[in-house]
Short mmCIF file of C-alpha atoms and ligand atoms in Angstrom, two decimals:
data_model
loop_
_atom_site.label_atom_id
_atom_site.label_comp_id
_atom_site.label_asym_id
_atom_site.label_seq_id
_atom_site.Cartn_x
_atom_site.Cartn_y
_atom_site.Cartn_z
CA UNK A 1 34.44 -24.53 -43.67
CA UNK A 2 35.26 -22.15 -46.20
CA UNK A 3 33.16 -23.68 -49.17
CA UNK A 4 30.05 -24.50 -46.49
CA UNK A 5 30.31 -21.04 -45.28
CA UNK A 6 30.13 -19.40 -49.39
CA UNK A 7 27.50 -22.08 -49.60
CA UNK A 8 25.46 -20.75 -46.61
CA UNK A 9 26.08 -17.32 -47.25
CA UNK A 10 24.95 -17.13 -50.85
CA UNK A 11 21.89 -19.43 -49.49
CA UNK A 12 20.62 -16.72 -47.14
CA UNK A 13 21.20 -13.52 -49.19
CA UNK A 14 18.98 -15.93 -51.95
CA UNK A 15 16.48 -16.39 -49.67
CA UNK A 16 15.97 -13.31 -48.44
CA UNK A 17 16.83 -14.38 -45.05
CA UNK A 18 18.96 -11.78 -44.20
CA UNK A 19 19.87 -8.50 -45.91
CA UNK A 20 23.50 -8.60 -45.14
CA UNK A 21 26.33 -11.19 -44.73
CA UNK A 22 29.06 -9.80 -42.42
CA UNK A 23 32.53 -12.14 -42.86
CA UNK A 24 36.24 -12.01 -43.44
CA UNK A 25 37.65 -11.67 -47.37
CA UNK A 26 41.52 -11.80 -48.21
CA UNK A 27 43.29 -8.71 -46.80
CA UNK A 28 45.37 -6.36 -49.16
CA UNK A 29 48.57 -7.45 -47.26
CA UNK A 30 50.11 -10.59 -46.81
CA UNK A 31 48.37 -12.85 -44.32
CA UNK A 32 45.71 -10.68 -43.58
CA UNK A 33 42.15 -10.64 -43.88
CA UNK A 34 39.47 -7.91 -43.99
CA UNK A 35 36.01 -7.47 -43.25
CA UNK A 36 33.36 -7.94 -45.49
CA UNK A 37 30.02 -6.36 -45.29
CA UNK A 38 28.06 -7.11 -48.29
CA UNK A 39 24.35 -7.92 -49.73
CA UNK A 40 25.43 -9.05 -52.86
CA UNK A 41 25.02 -13.21 -53.17
CA UNK A 42 27.72 -12.66 -55.43
CA UNK A 43 30.46 -12.17 -53.35
CA UNK A 44 30.20 -14.95 -50.95
CA UNK A 45 33.00 -16.91 -52.75
CA UNK A 46 35.38 -13.77 -51.73
CA UNK A 47 34.42 -15.28 -48.15
CA UNK A 48 37.39 -16.93 -46.45
CA UNK A 49 37.87 -18.95 -42.77
CA UNK A 50 41.70 -19.38 -42.21
CA UNK A 51 44.31 -18.71 -39.27
CA UNK A 52 44.03 -14.77 -40.10
CA UNK A 53 40.26 -14.09 -39.59
CA UNK A 54 41.39 -12.16 -36.39
CA UNK A 55 38.53 -8.80 -36.28
CA UNK A 56 35.66 -9.38 -33.61
CA UNK A 57 33.05 -9.16 -36.21
CA UNK A 58 30.28 -7.96 -33.59
CA UNK A 59 30.89 -4.63 -33.30
CA UNK A 60 29.19 -3.98 -36.65
CA UNK A 61 26.47 -5.61 -35.73
CA UNK A 62 25.31 -2.20 -34.14
CA UNK A 63 25.98 -0.64 -36.96
CA UNK A 64 24.29 -2.58 -40.12
CA UNK A 65 20.58 -2.12 -40.11
CA UNK A 66 18.57 -5.20 -41.22
CA UNK A 67 18.78 -8.56 -40.80
CA UNK A 68 22.77 -10.26 -40.59
CA UNK A 69 24.27 -13.20 -41.33
CA UNK A 70 27.61 -12.82 -39.13
CA UNK A 71 30.74 -15.12 -39.20
CA UNK A 72 31.66 -15.42 -35.50
CA UNK A 73 34.34 -17.48 -33.56
CA UNK A 74 33.59 -18.57 -29.99
CA UNK A 75 34.58 -15.00 -28.47
CA UNK A 76 33.06 -13.40 -31.20
CA UNK A 77 29.45 -15.18 -30.59
CA UNK A 78 29.99 -13.89 -26.59
CA UNK A 79 30.00 -10.91 -27.68
CA UNK A 80 26.92 -11.19 -29.86
CA UNK A 81 25.38 -12.63 -27.07
CA UNK A 82 26.19 -9.91 -24.58
CA UNK A 83 25.44 -7.50 -27.15
CA UNK A 84 21.78 -9.39 -27.36
CA UNK A 85 21.57 -9.31 -23.15
CA UNK A 86 21.64 -5.21 -23.64
CA UNK A 87 18.84 -5.53 -25.90
CA UNK A 88 21.68 -3.47 -28.68
CA UNK A 89 20.88 -6.52 -31.07
CA UNK A 90 17.53 -8.49 -31.56
CA UNK A 91 18.48 -12.24 -31.50
CA UNK A 92 15.92 -12.76 -34.11
CA UNK A 93 17.68 -10.66 -36.54
CA UNK A 94 21.10 -12.17 -36.50
CA UNK A 95 22.09 -15.54 -38.18
CA UNK A 96 25.20 -16.50 -36.40
CA UNK A 97 27.46 -18.76 -38.42
CA UNK A 98 29.44 -20.36 -36.12
CA UNK A 99 33.35 -20.77 -36.68
CA UNK A 100 34.48 -23.71 -34.29
CA UNK A 101 38.12 -21.91 -33.98
CA UNK A 102 41.73 -23.03 -34.04
CA UNK A 103 42.94 -19.93 -32.49
CA UNK A 104 44.40 -16.75 -34.73
CA UNK A 105 48.28 -16.26 -35.73
CA UNK A 106 49.63 -13.45 -34.07
CA UNK A 107 51.71 -11.85 -36.67
CA UNK A 108 53.76 -10.22 -34.19
CA UNK A 109 54.86 -13.02 -32.41
CA UNK A 110 55.78 -14.43 -35.80
CA UNK A 111 58.27 -11.45 -37.22
CA UNK A 112 59.69 -12.23 -33.62
CA UNK A 113 60.55 -15.46 -33.86
CA UNK A 114 61.90 -16.00 -37.49
CA UNK A 115 63.41 -11.92 -36.89
CA UNK A 116 61.91 -11.29 -40.21
CA UNK A 117 59.53 -8.75 -41.36
CA UNK A 118 56.10 -10.64 -42.40
CA UNK A 119 56.53 -9.07 -45.73
CA UNK A 120 59.60 -11.35 -46.40
CA UNK A 121 57.89 -14.49 -45.19
CA UNK A 122 57.05 -16.63 -48.10
CA UNK A 123 54.09 -18.84 -46.29
CA UNK A 124 52.47 -19.26 -42.61
CA UNK A 125 50.59 -22.58 -42.16
CA UNK A 126 48.64 -24.05 -39.37
CA UNK A 127 49.41 -27.72 -38.97
CA UNK A 128 48.02 -29.21 -35.77
CA UNK A 129 49.33 -27.92 -33.01
CA UNK A 130 52.25 -26.22 -35.34
CA UNK A 131 52.63 -23.03 -37.18
CA UNK A 132 55.40 -23.95 -40.25
CA UNK A 133 56.72 -20.88 -41.97
CA UNK A 134 58.54 -20.84 -45.15
CA UNK A 135 61.44 -18.47 -45.39
CA UNK A 136 64.24 -17.92 -47.80
CA UNK A 137 63.85 -21.56 -48.90
CA UNK A 138 63.69 -23.15 -45.42
CA UNK A 139 60.80 -24.47 -43.20
CA UNK A 140 60.33 -23.40 -39.70
CA UNK A 141 58.20 -24.79 -37.35
CA UNK A 142 56.73 -23.45 -33.87
CA UNK A 143 54.68 -24.92 -31.19
CA UNK A 144 51.59 -23.02 -31.75
CA UNK A 145 51.49 -21.72 -27.65
CA UNK A 146 54.08 -19.36 -29.20
CA UNK A 147 52.69 -18.60 -32.50
CA UNK A 148 49.30 -17.36 -31.15
CA UNK A 149 47.41 -14.62 -29.39
CA UNK A 150 47.91 -14.68 -25.84
CA UNK A 151 43.58 -14.44 -25.42
CA UNK A 152 43.74 -17.31 -27.74
CA UNK A 153 45.90 -19.27 -25.61
CA UNK A 154 43.30 -18.35 -22.84
CA UNK A 155 40.46 -19.26 -24.63
CA UNK A 156 37.89 -21.44 -22.63
CA UNK A 157 34.92 -21.44 -25.57
CA UNK A 158 36.86 -21.74 -28.97
CA UNK A 159 33.39 -23.09 -30.48
CA UNK A 160 30.68 -20.23 -30.51
CA UNK A 161 27.93 -20.83 -28.00
CA UNK A 162 25.26 -19.44 -29.98
CA UNK A 163 25.06 -20.59 -33.42
CA UNK A 164 22.29 -20.98 -35.97
CA UNK A 165 24.39 -22.50 -38.62
CA UNK A 166 27.58 -24.26 -36.78
CA UNK A 167 30.57 -24.32 -39.85
CA UNK A 168 32.54 -27.37 -38.98
CA UNK A 169 32.89 -29.88 -35.73
CA UNK A 170 33.17 -28.24 -32.25
CA UNK A 171 36.62 -27.83 -30.92
CA UNK A 172 37.71 -29.31 -27.69
CA UNK A 173 38.83 -26.08 -25.31
CA UNK A 174 42.54 -26.58 -23.84
CA UNK A 175 43.35 -23.24 -22.36
CA UNK A 176 46.62 -22.66 -21.47
CA UNK A 177 46.35 -19.76 -18.73
CA UNK A 178 49.37 -19.83 -16.97
CA UNK A 179 51.24 -19.08 -20.82
CA UNK A 180 48.47 -16.50 -21.64
CA UNK A 181 48.83 -14.88 -18.51
CA UNK A 182 52.33 -14.17 -18.31
CA UNK A 183 52.27 -10.38 -18.71
CA UNK A 184 49.44 -9.75 -16.20
CA UNK A 185 51.74 -12.12 -13.50
CA UNK A 186 55.06 -9.93 -14.01
CA UNK A 187 52.81 -6.93 -13.08
CA UNK A 188 50.71 -8.84 -10.39
CA UNK A 189 54.87 -9.72 -9.02
CA UNK A 190 55.30 -5.79 -8.86
CA UNK A 191 55.37 -3.64 -5.36
CA UNK A 192 52.34 -0.87 -6.09
CA UNK A 193 55.32 1.82 -7.19
CA UNK A 194 56.51 0.05 -9.48
CA UNK A 195 52.83 -0.91 -11.12
CA UNK A 196 52.25 2.44 -10.77
CA UNK A 197 55.41 3.14 -12.79
CA UNK A 198 54.65 0.90 -15.24
CA UNK A 199 51.52 1.67 -16.45
CA UNK A 200 52.69 5.96 -15.86
CA UNK A 201 55.42 4.71 -18.50
CA UNK A 202 52.55 2.91 -21.00
CA UNK A 203 50.11 5.74 -20.99
CA UNK A 204 52.39 8.22 -21.73
CA UNK A 205 52.50 6.78 -24.93
CA UNK A 206 48.57 6.66 -25.84
CA UNK A 207 48.05 8.78 -28.79
CA UNK A 208 44.04 9.17 -27.78
CA UNK A 209 43.29 7.50 -31.00
CA UNK A 210 40.41 5.58 -29.36
CA UNK A 211 40.97 2.65 -31.70
CA UNK A 212 40.76 0.38 -28.41
CA UNK A 213 37.34 1.77 -28.04
CA UNK A 214 36.20 1.79 -31.45
CA UNK A 215 36.71 -1.87 -32.20
CA UNK A 216 35.46 -2.96 -29.04
CA UNK A 217 32.46 -4.21 -29.22
CA UNK A 218 31.39 -3.87 -25.56
CA UNK A 219 32.21 -0.50 -25.99
CA UNK A 220 29.00 0.59 -27.56
CA UNK A 221 27.75 3.82 -25.71
CA UNK A 222 26.51 6.45 -28.42
CA UNK A 223 28.52 9.58 -26.73
CA UNK A 224 31.58 8.41 -24.60
CA UNK A 225 32.04 9.87 -21.62
CA UNK A 226 35.34 11.40 -22.98
CA UNK A 227 33.17 13.49 -25.31
CA UNK A 228 31.51 15.18 -22.71
CA UNK A 229 31.65 18.49 -22.03
CA UNK A 230 29.03 18.98 -19.50
CA UNK A 231 30.87 18.16 -17.03
CA UNK A 232 34.13 17.21 -18.72
CA UNK A 233 35.71 13.98 -17.55
CA UNK A 234 38.95 13.82 -19.11
CA UNK A 235 41.00 16.50 -21.15
CA UNK A 236 41.30 15.58 -25.09
CA UNK A 237 45.04 15.98 -24.96
CA UNK A 238 46.30 12.33 -24.15
CA UNK A 239 48.32 13.61 -21.26
CA UNK A 240 49.07 10.11 -19.13
CA UNK A 241 46.82 11.12 -16.32
CA UNK A 242 44.06 11.59 -18.34
CA UNK A 243 44.59 8.42 -20.28
CA UNK A 244 44.86 6.47 -17.35
CA UNK A 245 41.22 7.97 -16.37
CA UNK A 246 40.02 6.77 -20.06
CA UNK A 247 41.23 2.90 -19.43
CA UNK A 248 39.81 2.94 -15.78
CA UNK A 249 36.50 3.80 -16.78
CA UNK A 250 36.70 2.01 -20.05
CA UNK A 251 37.43 -1.32 -18.31
CA UNK A 252 34.47 -0.62 -15.82
CA UNK A 253 32.26 -0.03 -18.57
CA UNK A 254 32.83 -3.22 -20.15
CA UNK A 255 33.21 -5.28 -17.17
CA UNK A 256 31.06 -8.20 -17.43
CA UNK A 257 30.82 -7.69 -20.97
CA UNK A 258 34.27 -8.28 -22.10
CA UNK A 259 34.95 -11.55 -23.63
CA UNK A 260 39.14 -11.49 -23.58
CA UNK A 261 38.71 -11.45 -27.73
CA UNK A 262 41.92 -8.89 -27.60
CA UNK A 263 40.87 -6.64 -30.04
CA UNK A 264 41.71 -3.83 -27.82
CA UNK A 265 45.54 -4.68 -27.60
CA UNK A 266 45.58 -6.17 -31.29
CA UNK A 267 44.60 -2.74 -32.48
CA UNK A 268 46.61 -0.14 -30.32
CA UNK A 269 49.19 1.85 -32.60
CA UNK A 270 51.60 2.28 -29.95
CA UNK A 271 51.30 -1.47 -28.47
CA UNK A 272 50.25 -0.90 -24.65
CA UNK A 273 49.39 -3.85 -23.32
CA UNK A 274 45.70 -3.18 -22.32
CA UNK A 275 44.78 -6.69 -22.60
CA UNK A 276 46.37 -7.03 -19.11
CA UNK A 277 43.88 -4.60 -18.14
CA UNK A 278 40.49 -6.24 -19.61
CA UNK A 279 41.92 -9.77 -18.73
CA UNK A 280 42.39 -8.87 -14.69
CA UNK A 281 38.54 -7.33 -15.21
CA UNK A 282 37.52 -10.43 -16.72
CA UNK A 283 38.90 -12.85 -13.89
CA UNK A 284 38.05 -10.44 -11.34
CA UNK A 285 33.99 -10.27 -12.83
CA UNK A 286 34.69 -14.38 -12.54
CA UNK A 287 36.09 -14.62 -9.24
CA UNK A 288 33.58 -11.78 -7.94
CA UNK A 289 30.05 -13.03 -9.37
CA UNK A 290 31.04 -16.15 -11.12
CA UNK A 291 29.85 -14.52 -14.54
CA UNK A 292 31.58 -14.64 -18.11
CA UNK A 293 30.36 -12.45 -20.46
CA UNK A 294 28.39 -13.79 -23.66
CA UNK A 295 27.65 -17.51 -22.05
CA UNK A 296 23.45 -17.25 -21.96
CA UNK A 297 21.40 -14.83 -24.32
CA UNK A 298 18.62 -15.39 -21.83
CA UNK A 299 20.46 -14.24 -18.44
CA UNK A 300 20.64 -10.93 -17.35
CA UNK A 301 23.77 -8.49 -18.28
CA UNK A 302 25.59 -8.49 -15.12
CA UNK A 303 25.52 -4.61 -14.68
CA UNK A 304 21.87 -4.11 -14.54
CA UNK A 305 19.94 -6.12 -12.12
CA UNK A 306 20.47 -6.12 -8.31
CA UNK A 307 19.45 -8.73 -6.14
CA UNK A 308 18.52 -8.94 -1.77
CA UNK A 309 21.56 -10.47 -1.36
CA UNK A 310 24.39 -7.78 -2.69
CA UNK A 311 27.48 -7.86 -0.55
CA UNK A 312 26.97 -4.12 -0.44
CA UNK A 313 24.83 -2.37 1.47
CA UNK A 314 24.30 0.38 -0.59
CA UNK A 315 22.11 -1.74 -3.42
CA UNK A 316 20.06 -3.76 -0.98
S1 SF4 B 1 39.89 -15.84 -28.36
FE1 SF4 B 1 39.33 -18.59 -28.71
S2 SF4 B 1 37.91 -18.08 -30.37
FE2 SF4 B 1 38.61 -15.98 -30.06
S3 SF4 B 1 39.58 -16.00 -31.98
FE3 SF4 B 1 41.23 -16.83 -29.93
S4 SF4 B 1 40.75 -19.05 -30.45
FE4 SF4 B 1 39.16 -18.17 -31.37
S1 SF4 B 2 44.63 2.26 -29.14
FE1 SF4 B 2 46.43 3.21 -27.98
S2 SF4 B 2 46.74 4.71 -28.49
FE2 SF4 B 2 45.08 4.67 -28.87
S3 SF4 B 2 43.54 5.23 -27.13
FE3 SF4 B 2 43.72 3.62 -27.12
S4 SF4 B 2 45.61 3.18 -25.60
FE4 SF4 B 2 45.50 5.32 -26.51
S1 SF4 B 3 37.64 -4.90 -23.55
FE1 SF4 B 3 39.04 -5.27 -25.48
S2 SF4 B 3 39.27 -7.72 -25.23
FE2 SF4 B 3 37.34 -6.60 -24.02
S3 SF4 B 3 35.81 -6.65 -25.50
FE3 SF4 B 3 36.58 -5.04 -25.45
S4 SF4 B 3 38.27 -5.56 -27.14
FE4 SF4 B 3 37.64 -7.24 -26.59
#
């Protein structure tokens, strides 16, 4: 896939079919990749595809001007489609280089499994349904269900739903919803009081860095409500009460746009379990409206149209 990607990306730039390529290159830290945004065809040889291509690159589409070739995993392609539905991106301005995805390795889980820092590991390799780790001259194997991000365990659409060039064979979906929802089910098992205390404690740790918002392709407002001063919806100081309002409103804003890409939780520097909120909203949208984000570029976006049969009289 990597060789094909390099070839296709170079050809797209050479033939003037795109102005930019957005993909991944090796990161400066072990077992990482970093986004590569380039208009130089010679950079195509730096592009990589491996089990560490974690970023949802759709987030850059609203910022890079011109025609763009973009590398997209299943969830990323749905974010792109959702942006097209919201008229934030023109379909004809994007060439989607689709990656049938096997799931992304969660380095935090790997560190817990082998009780070592990632810098102490010699290698991490994906082999079928196992992840093989070489450390201190030993080989340790774990099932992928223990090593992938929770959202990847739940993935229903690993192959991009919308693409121009598919870089490999489509991958069958094998979602393990029970395992991916373990944290959510723990929360559902709590009493309302316990749940309130849980989120109060978690959101007390929020430093309001806005990484969760900035990394999210579904959070595309030019001016976020948290920055409004007239009226001021929330205080800029990270009090837990204001942090709670921030997360509640953010989740309502991304309802019907969130593809469960998991990026908000991954980037949180204080490890607040934000996917528990995002996935719960994703499932609610599916249950109430039979709608999954980013499945059909020609469908109306969930929150921008009304129907005569709306349940709420207020809308009719
Ligand atoms: S959610 Fe699916 S498409 Fe997205 S990174 Fe995980 S396995 Fe790949
Ligand atoms: S990424 Fe975490 S710490 Fe930063 S604003 Fe979001 S919840 Fe708060
Ligand atoms: S809310 Fe989180 S999981 Fe949903 S699209 Fe945004 S970053 Fe991805």
